[in-house]
Tab-separated table of C-alpha atoms in Angstrom:
chain	number	residue	atom	x	y	z
A	1	MET	CA	154.428	101.425	117.325
A	2	GLN	CA	155.042	104.024	119.850
A	3	PHE	CA	157.644	106.497	120.477
A	4	ASP	CA	159.316	106.798	123.953
A	5	ILE	CA	157.897	109.715	125.693
A	6	THR	CA	160.699	111.641	127.402
A	7	ASP	CA	159.703	112.955	130.655
A	8	GLN	CA	161.693	116.034	130.091
A	9	SER	CA	160.950	118.743	132.707
A	10	PRO	CA	161.085	122.075	131.048
A	11	LYS	CA	162.741	124.999	132.507
A	12	ILE	CA	162.051	128.702	132.015
A	13	SER	CA	164.091	131.715	132.520
A	14	VAL	CA	162.855	134.143	135.048
A	15	GLU	CA	162.289	136.623	132.166
A	16	ARG	CA	159.870	134.290	130.522
A	17	PHE	CA	158.138	133.697	133.713
A	18	LEU	CA	157.517	137.322	134.126
A	19	GLU	CA	156.300	137.725	130.458
A	20	LEU	CA	153.928	134.737	130.786
A	21	SER	CA	152.621	135.708	134.144
A	22	SER	CA	152.123	139.432	133.460
A	23	GLU	CA	148.416	139.029	133.300
A	24	THR	CA	147.661	136.813	136.094
A	25	LEU	CA	150.163	137.508	138.861
A	26	GLN	CA	151.161	141.330	138.399
A	27	LEU	CA	154.934	140.992	139.409
A	28	SER	CA	157.411	143.799	139.246
A	29	ILE	CA	161.090	143.607	139.459
A	30	LEU	CA	162.952	145.187	142.170
A	31	ALA	CA	166.752	144.154	141.622
A	32	GLY	CA	168.993	141.952	139.798
A	33	SER	CA	167.442	142.391	136.359
A	34	ALA	CA	170.838	141.421	134.761
A	35	GLY	CA	170.075	137.905	135.689
A	36	LEU	CA	166.515	137.538	134.236
A	37	LYS	CA	167.660	135.701	131.045
A	38	ASP	CA	170.255	133.319	132.743
A	39	ARG	CA	168.489	132.263	135.784
A	40	LYS	CA	166.001	129.447	135.428
A	41	ILE	CA	163.059	128.238	137.203
A	42	SER	CA	162.710	124.335	136.966
A	43	SER	CA	160.016	123.469	139.571
A	44	SER	CA	156.677	124.552	140.303
A	45	ARG	CA	157.247	124.255	143.980
A	46	ILE	CA	158.354	127.159	145.996
A	47	GLN	CA	160.330	127.542	148.963
A	48	LYS	CA	160.371	130.025	151.957
A	49	LEU	CA	163.751	131.441	152.500
A	50	GLY	CA	163.131	131.248	156.204
A	51	LEU	CA	165.639	129.253	158.069
A	52	ALA	CA	168.171	129.654	155.395
A	53	LEU	CA	168.718	133.328	156.611
A	54	ALA	CA	169.424	132.069	159.999
A	55	GLY	CA	172.345	129.980	158.669
A	56	PHE	CA	170.587	126.734	157.793
A	57	ALA	CA	170.953	126.651	153.982
A	58	HIS	CA	171.261	122.953	153.295
A	59	TYR	CA	167.691	122.696	151.751
A	60	ILE	CA	167.753	125.365	149.278
A	61	HIS	CA	166.794	123.816	146.072
A	62	GLU	CA	167.870	125.078	142.767
A	63	GLY	CA	165.216	126.077	140.392
A	64	ARG	CA	162.561	126.907	142.970
A	65	ILE	CA	161.316	130.440	143.619
A	66	GLN	CA	162.388	131.606	146.954
A	67	ILE	CA	159.753	133.556	148.953
A	68	VAL	CA	160.560	136.455	151.190
A	69	GLY	CA	157.574	137.461	153.368
A	70	GLN	CA	157.158	139.318	156.617
A	71	SER	CA	158.843	137.021	158.759
A	72	GLU	CA	162.133	137.074	156.815
A	73	ILE	CA	162.052	140.750	156.397
A	74	ALA	CA	161.264	141.179	160.108
A	75	TYR	CA	164.052	138.985	160.893
A	76	LEU	CA	166.684	140.610	158.671
A	77	ASN	CA	165.526	144.019	159.985
A	78	GLN	CA	166.209	143.189	163.614
A	79	LEU	CA	169.752	142.048	163.015
A	80	GLU	CA	172.645	144.406	163.326
A	81	ILE	CA	173.878	145.724	159.950
A	82	GLU	CA	176.940	143.428	160.228
A	83	LYS	CA	174.956	140.496	160.962
A	84	ARG	CA	172.618	141.227	158.184
A	85	HIS	CA	175.218	141.312	155.596
A	86	GLU	CA	176.581	137.964	156.955
A	87	ALA	CA	173.178	136.315	156.830
A	88	LEU	CA	172.913	137.303	153.055
A	89	ARG	CA	176.418	136.371	152.244
A	90	ASN	CA	175.909	132.949	153.786
A	91	LEU	CA	173.247	132.206	151.315
A	92	ASP	CA	174.588	130.448	148.064
A	93	LEU	CA	173.046	133.168	145.772
A	94	ASP	CA	174.157	131.214	142.596
A	95	LYS	CA	171.799	128.419	143.491
A	96	ILE	CA	168.791	130.617	143.912
A	97	CYS	CA	166.846	131.418	140.669
A	98	CYS	CA	165.043	134.254	142.056
A	99	ILE	CA	163.443	135.670	145.177
A	100	LEU	CA	159.880	136.838	145.409
A	101	VAL	CA	159.004	139.576	147.958
A	102	THR	CA	155.266	139.352	149.034
A	103	LYS	CA	152.745	141.612	150.483
A	104	GLY	CA	154.403	144.568	148.697
A	105	LEU	CA	156.789	144.751	151.501
A	106	LYS	CA	160.105	146.672	151.157
A	107	PRO	CA	163.146	144.436	151.701
A	108	PRO	CA	166.205	145.613	153.471
A	109	ARG	CA	168.362	147.640	151.418
A	110	GLU	CA	171.202	145.081	151.790
A	111	LEU	CA	169.285	142.457	150.106
A	112	LEU	CA	168.586	144.446	147.141
A	113	GLU	CA	172.272	145.614	147.017
A	114	ILE	CA	173.580	142.163	146.930
A	115	ALA	CA	171.043	140.843	144.433
A	116	GLU	CA	171.931	143.684	142.113
A	117	ASP	CA	175.573	142.929	142.831
A	118	ARG	CA	175.091	139.239	141.909
A	119	SER	CA	172.384	139.591	139.200
A	120	LEU	CA	169.879	137.696	141.190
A	121	PRO	CA	166.293	138.740	140.263
A	122	VAL	CA	164.284	139.981	143.178
A	123	ILE	CA	160.547	140.428	142.251
A	124	GLN	CA	157.673	141.603	144.109
A	125	THR	CA	153.787	141.004	144.540
A	126	ALA	CA	151.196	142.798	146.288
A	127	ASP	CA	149.643	139.504	147.449
A	128	VAL	CA	150.325	138.107	150.914
A	129	SER	CA	152.277	135.021	151.042
A	130	SER	CA	149.787	132.347	151.361
A	131	LEU	CA	147.854	133.568	148.480
A	132	ALA	CA	151.102	134.429	146.312
A	133	ILE	CA	152.356	130.659	147.015
A	134	ASN	CA	149.130	129.352	145.860
A	135	GLU	CA	148.905	131.403	142.643
A	136	VAL	CA	152.732	130.900	141.726
A	137	THR	CA	152.504	127.196	142.264
A	138	LYS	CA	149.390	126.842	140.272
A	139	PHE	CA	150.730	128.875	137.486
A	140	LEU	CA	154.136	127.255	137.442
A	141	GLY	CA	152.529	123.870	137.519
A	142	GLU	CA	150.818	124.512	134.229
A	143	ILE	CA	153.745	125.970	132.306
A	144	LEU	CA	156.362	123.436	133.670
A	145	ALA	CA	153.997	120.515	133.152
A	146	PRO	CA	155.521	117.538	131.230
A	147	ARG	CA	153.940	117.692	127.741
A	148	VAL	CA	153.404	115.635	124.641
A	149	THR	CA	151.620	116.123	121.441
A	150	ILE	CA	150.279	112.974	119.901
A	151	HIS	CA	148.010	111.821	116.937
A	152	GLY	CA	144.495	111.531	118.210
A	153	VAL	CA	141.171	113.406	118.629
A	154	LEU	CA	140.027	114.784	122.026
A	155	MET	CA	136.280	115.388	122.487
A	156	GLY	CA	134.084	116.287	125.353
A	157	LEU	CA	131.033	113.958	125.693
A	158	TYR	CA	128.510	114.335	128.608
A	159	GLY	CA	131.282	116.347	130.440
A	160	VAL	CA	133.948	113.597	130.137
A	161	GLY	CA	137.062	114.163	128.164
A	162	VAL	CA	137.468	111.311	125.751
A	163	LEU	CA	140.670	110.790	123.649
A	164	MET	CA	140.197	108.826	120.574
A	165	LEU	CA	143.161	106.964	119.223
A	166	GLY	CA	143.694	104.837	116.126
A	167	ASP	CA	145.640	104.647	112.830
A	168	SER	CA	145.307	107.436	110.220
A	169	GLY	CA	142.260	106.658	107.993
A	170	ILE	CA	140.313	104.527	110.520
A	171	GLY	CA	137.643	107.080	110.954
A	172	LYS	CA	138.456	109.164	113.959
A	173	SER	CA	137.894	112.547	112.385
A	174	GLU	CA	134.554	111.194	110.760
A	175	CYS	CA	133.473	109.770	114.049
A	176	ALA	CA	134.246	113.266	115.712
A	177	LEU	CA	132.102	115.087	113.077
A	178	ASP	CA	129.238	112.741	113.548
A	179	LEU	CA	129.666	113.300	117.481
A	180	ILE	CA	129.749	117.103	116.986
A	181	SER	CA	126.424	117.004	114.912
A	182	ARG	CA	124.894	115.149	117.876
A	183	GLY	CA	125.655	118.154	120.094
A	184	HIS	CA	129.199	116.900	121.423
A	185	ARG	CA	132.306	119.336	121.761
A	186	LEU	CA	135.526	119.149	119.724
A	187	ILE	CA	138.790	119.994	121.625
A	188	SER	CA	141.239	118.917	119.181
A	189	ASP	CA	141.358	116.941	115.901
A	190	ASP	CA	144.482	115.101	114.730
A	191	SER	CA	146.999	116.529	117.188
A	192	VAL	CA	146.375	116.658	120.893
A	193	LEU	CA	148.638	118.404	123.361
A	194	ILE	CA	148.783	116.370	126.531
A	195	LYS	CA	149.952	118.076	129.729
A	196	LYS	CA	150.338	116.322	133.003
A	197	ILE	CA	149.077	118.470	135.814
A	198	GLY	CA	149.006	117.087	139.344
A	199	GLY	CA	147.865	113.491	138.938
A	200	SER	CA	145.818	114.139	135.836
A	201	LEU	CA	146.094	114.611	132.160
A	202	GLU	CA	144.846	117.843	130.607
A	203	GLY	CA	144.218	117.702	126.884
A	204	SER	CA	143.967	120.734	124.591
A	205	SER	CA	144.639	121.898	121.050
A	206	PRO	CA	147.875	123.216	119.534
A	207	GLU	CA	146.933	126.975	118.976
A	208	LEU	CA	147.314	126.314	115.064
A	209	THR	CA	144.578	123.655	114.620
A	210	ARG	CA	142.181	124.651	117.486
A	211	GLU	CA	138.722	124.393	116.508
A	212	HIS	CA	139.414	122.748	113.124
A	213	LEU	CA	138.783	119.268	111.706
A	214	GLU	CA	139.947	117.541	108.639
A	215	ILE	CA	137.657	115.374	106.632
A	216	ARG	CA	139.002	113.460	103.558
A	217	GLY	CA	137.024	114.973	100.565
A	218	LEU	CA	135.820	118.108	102.276
A	219	GLY	CA	139.314	119.368	103.480
A	220	ILE	CA	139.999	121.491	106.593
A	221	LEU	CA	136.728	122.682	108.472
A	222	ASN	CA	136.296	125.381	110.988
A	223	ILE	CA	133.983	123.834	113.573
A	224	ARG	CA	133.067	126.945	115.369
A	225	ASP	CA	131.864	128.530	111.983
A	226	LEU	CA	129.814	125.656	111.004
A	227	PHE	CA	128.604	124.416	114.353
A	228	GLY	CA	128.704	127.346	116.638
A	229	ILE	CA	130.475	128.007	119.841
A	230	SER	CA	129.093	125.137	121.827
A	231	ALA	CA	130.594	122.676	119.488
A	232	VAL	CA	134.164	123.478	120.616
A	233	GLY	CA	135.878	123.500	123.705
A	234	LYS	CA	139.460	124.630	124.795
A	235	CYS	CA	140.690	121.938	127.260
A	236	LYS	CA	139.445	118.982	128.809
A	237	LYS	CA	140.778	116.526	131.475
A	238	ILE	CA	141.377	113.202	129.698
A	239	GLU	CA	139.352	110.586	131.520
A	240	LEU	CA	138.657	107.965	128.961
A	241	ILE	CA	140.526	106.600	125.977
A	242	ILE	CA	138.769	104.872	122.963
A	243	GLU	CA	141.210	103.097	120.651
A	244	PHE	CA	139.795	102.225	117.355
A	245	VAL	CA	141.336	98.972	115.699
A	246	LYS	CA	140.824	97.314	112.408
A	247	TRP	CA	138.647	94.281	112.863
A	248	GLU	CA	141.489	91.793	111.555
A	249	ASP	CA	144.002	93.515	114.035
A	250	ALA	CA	141.831	93.463	116.981
A	251	GLY	CA	143.045	90.112	118.507
A	252	GLU	CA	141.116	88.918	121.614
A	253	ILE	CA	138.287	91.078	122.474
A	254	ASP	CA	136.605	90.942	125.747
A	255	ARG	CA	133.012	89.889	125.001
A	256	VAL	CA	131.722	90.374	128.603
A	257	GLY	CA	132.915	93.636	129.637
A	258	LEU	CA	134.721	92.710	132.765
A	259	GLU	CA	138.423	93.298	131.963
A	260	ILE	CA	139.472	96.759	132.432
A	261	SER	CA	142.326	97.918	130.360
A	262	LYS	CA	144.331	101.042	131.171
A	263	HIS	CA	146.542	103.328	128.934
A	264	GLU	CA	149.590	105.044	130.533
A	265	VAL	CA	150.722	108.396	129.857
A	266	PHE	CA	153.349	110.072	132.041
A	267	GLY	CA	152.457	107.512	134.791
A	268	VAL	CA	148.822	108.426	134.877
A	269	ARG	CA	146.481	105.404	134.005
A	270	VAL	CA	143.380	106.137	132.186
A	271	LYS	CA	140.531	103.781	131.373
A	272	LYS	CA	140.618	102.406	127.987
A	273	PHE	CA	138.223	100.677	125.477
A	274	LYS	CA	139.355	99.087	122.348
A	275	LEU	CA	136.675	99.173	119.703
A	276	PRO	CA	137.049	97.150	116.468
A	277	VAL	CA	135.995	98.982	113.404
A	278	SER	CA	134.028	97.314	110.649
A	279	VAL	CA	131.620	98.143	108.016
A	280	GLY	CA	128.033	98.595	109.673
A	281	ARG	CA	129.382	99.452	113.058
A	282	ASN	CA	128.288	102.972	114.045
A	283	LEU	CA	131.286	104.518	115.727
A	284	SER	CA	129.830	107.500	117.273
A	285	THR	CA	126.952	105.516	118.891
A	286	LEU	CA	129.660	103.119	120.132
A	287	VAL	CA	131.702	106.092	121.581
A	288	GLU	CA	128.680	107.559	123.187
A	289	THR	CA	127.782	104.173	124.730
A	290	ALA	CA	131.314	103.783	125.987
A	291	VAL	CA	131.116	107.130	127.916
A	292	ARG	CA	127.605	106.059	129.269
A	293	VAL	CA	129.290	102.906	130.446
A	294	PHE	CA	132.298	104.802	132.022
A	295	LEU	CA	129.895	107.182	133.723
A	296	ILE	CA	127.789	104.252	135.155
A	297	ASN	CA	130.849	102.323	136.326
A	298	LEU	CA	131.839	105.574	138.037
A	299	SER	CA	128.629	105.596	140.131
A	300	GLY	CA	129.098	101.909	141.095
A	301	GLY	CA	127.028	100.307	138.279
A	302	ASN	CA	128.486	97.402	136.263
A	303	ALA	CA	126.000	95.506	134.057
A	304	ALA	CA	128.419	92.663	133.326
A	305	ARG	CA	129.140	92.185	137.019
A	306	ASP	CA	125.303	92.162	137.833
A	307	LEU	CA	124.374	89.742	135.112
A	308	ILE	CA	127.222	87.343	135.998
A	309	GLU	CA	126.158	87.210	139.681
A	310	LYS	CA	122.597	86.734	138.877
A	311	HIS	CA	123.830	83.693	136.597
A	312	SER	CA	125.659	82.246	139.356
A	313	GLU	CA	122.791	82.405	141.648
A	314	LEU	CA	120.617	80.787	139.072
A	315	LEU	CA	123.135	77.961	138.824
A	316	THR	CA	123.287	77.333	142.678
A	317	LYS	CA	119.555	77.486	142.762
A	318	ASP	CA	119.429	74.792	140.097
A	319	GLU	CA	121.895	72.810	142.169
A	320	ASN	CA	119.993	73.158	145.297
A	321	ALA	CA	116.715	72.051	143.616
A	322	LYS	CA	118.092	68.752	142.615
B	1	MET	CA	160.759	99.639	112.335
B	2	VAL	CA	163.219	102.032	110.654
B	3	GLU	CA	164.314	105.389	111.964
B	4	LYS	CA	166.149	108.246	110.503
B	5	LYS	CA	166.856	111.810	111.267
B	6	ILE	CA	166.252	114.410	108.473
B	7	THR	CA	166.401	118.181	108.243
B	8	VAL	CA	163.922	120.373	106.535
B	9	ILE	CA	166.120	122.119	103.973
B	10	ASN	CA	163.730	123.960	101.806
B	11	ARG	CA	163.360	127.809	102.307
B	12	LEU	CA	159.729	127.913	103.417
B	13	GLY	CA	159.834	124.836	105.688
B	14	LEU	CA	157.119	122.450	105.890
B	15	HIS	CA	154.376	124.875	104.839
B	16	ALA	CA	150.875	123.791	103.914
B	17	ARG	CA	151.535	122.725	100.177
B	18	ALA	CA	154.709	120.664	101.415
B	19	ALA	CA	152.770	119.164	104.217
B	20	ALA	CA	150.086	118.073	101.781
B	21	GLN	CA	152.736	116.572	99.451
B	22	LEU	CA	153.982	114.522	102.419
B	23	VAL	CA	150.653	113.385	103.576
B	24	ARG	CA	149.823	112.165	99.897
B	25	LEU	CA	152.949	110.355	99.680
B	26	ALA	CA	152.527	108.889	103.092
B	27	ALA	CA	148.885	107.852	102.378
B	28	GLY	CA	150.312	105.626	99.700
B	29	PHE	CA	152.312	103.135	101.992
B	30	GLN	CA	150.857	100.574	104.309
B	31	SER	CA	153.383	101.492	107.124
B	32	LYS	CA	152.772	103.819	109.868
B	33	ILE	CA	154.823	106.890	109.724
B	34	ILE	CA	155.557	109.038	112.482
B	35	VAL	CA	157.379	112.226	112.544
B	36	ARG	CA	158.669	113.899	115.691
B	37	ARG	CA	160.305	117.226	116.174
B	38	CYS	CA	163.897	116.506	117.720
B	39	ASP	CA	163.642	119.374	119.983
B	40	THR	CA	160.256	118.782	121.623
B	41	ASN	CA	157.775	116.184	122.426
B	42	VAL	CA	155.629	116.824	119.486
B	43	PHE	CA	154.612	113.804	117.404
B	44	ALA	CA	152.734	113.812	114.111
B	45	ASP	CA	151.072	111.188	111.925
B	46	ALA	CA	152.606	111.814	108.414
B	47	LYS	CA	149.221	110.793	107.039
B	48	SER	CA	147.351	113.421	108.770
B	49	ILE	CA	147.520	117.045	107.480
B	50	LEU	CA	146.590	118.730	110.728
B	51	SER	CA	148.920	116.673	112.629
B	52	VAL	CA	151.882	117.472	110.180
B	53	LEU	CA	151.097	121.204	110.262
B	54	THR	CA	151.247	121.190	114.037
B	55	LEU	CA	155.014	120.356	113.845
B	56	ALA	CA	155.540	124.065	112.553
B	57	ALA	CA	158.841	122.766	111.105
B	58	ALA	CA	160.657	125.635	109.608
B	59	LYS	CA	163.948	125.594	107.509
B	60	GLY	CA	166.561	123.858	109.650
B	61	THR	CA	164.037	121.971	111.777
B	62	GLU	CA	165.345	118.543	112.762
B	63	LEU	CA	162.914	115.888	112.572
B	64	MET	CA	163.082	112.138	113.465
B	65	LEU	CA	161.198	109.625	111.214
B	66	ALA	CA	159.936	106.478	112.401
B	67	ILE	CA	158.477	104.073	109.984
B	68	ASP	CA	156.823	100.734	110.853
B	69	GLY	CA	155.201	98.231	108.580
B	70	THR	CA	155.591	95.885	105.703
B	71	ASP	CA	156.743	98.624	103.129
B	72	GLU	CA	158.858	100.512	105.718
B	73	SER	CA	162.170	100.727	103.675
B	74	GLY	CA	160.329	101.771	100.486
B	75	ALA	CA	158.375	104.427	102.565
B	76	MET	CA	161.474	105.754	104.121
B	77	ALA	CA	163.371	106.080	100.864
B	78	ALA	CA	160.379	107.942	99.432
B	79	VAL	CA	159.884	110.404	102.357
B	80	GLU	CA	163.650	111.100	102.573
B	81	GLN	CA	163.787	111.920	98.869
B	82	LEU	CA	160.847	114.246	99.229
B	83	PHE	CA	162.563	116.258	101.991
B	84	LEU	CA	165.898	115.993	100.015
B	85	SER	CA	164.213	117.378	96.873
B	86	GLY	CA	162.974	120.316	99.108
B	87	PHE	CA	159.316	119.540	97.993
B	88	GLY	CA	159.972	120.585	94.485
B	89	GLU	CA	161.030	123.965	95.465
B	90	MET	CA	164.806	123.665	95.008
């Protein structure tokens, strides 16, 4: 059973953006603070106001930060005052969520006046445009990423982020504990926050349960206290999924290891192994081995394929000998 | 599969003790019981305490229950009853 994950793209107000970015980006507000709450940023991509100032405003996207750099300011400054007013009036200011002035430049007075009048936030950074664009895009990419929190355990094994799925009570947390005692890292137990960033999935723990693990009979454990700082991690790119299934529910199992199954989250496909669970199967050794198989496959090795090739050669040799 | 929307009505919300009650109740059923916050993409397995705590469901939070399995209707009635009783607080 699986819920439909809605691909809701979050939106944030300019005010929230300034709050969240206060440490990383150091932005200050120049005008239009009345619009901080109502104006919303909905895309991590930015735009340069550029041609829109020259009258070609068709491509202004709502919800994107508009960058005003040296060229925009120089363009406005060389216009006569009347033309400057006209250029600004021609912009559809209700469609713009906020303007970011780069390089610590001083924008023309007319821009600040019209922004103040229309409650359009104008913010400023000391960074040059290219750097500011990089930083803002990266930052917004993270906070606007589509996200979902699901039931599962996320661990880091040999540098690979491994998401373990399976019904409650099947032994995910016990397996995680075993893996931790073998020196692997816990990212999150029971509840994993997955964000789609660029083309990959980043997993982390909800703040509340970070570094905690629940084991039936022992209760909630603090893994950092019990095993130390190297036993926990904050986030990890999810590269491999392991699904535990009860033996009787396992259905057809690939006995050779040539079939590759994939699991899709937000359109990102991740390699998946389905591991039937039963008494006497050591799950943590199986998970460790699955990651080794994943790593060797990445570097081109494939035991199943090699063995089958050898086998076919053997058969043709026999055939020729006859 | 059966689905139903419920609201957290008790004053303290789905706090630790209430969450533990829910987990204990859910564990008694064979069915898989998923709880989702209606306002976000946060899904929890009702049989897992950390997962339920992650919902951070305060009073008034709307949750969607989805139960799937052979005893799904009994499980739905029992879980709903637990929420309606305010986890014994009322």
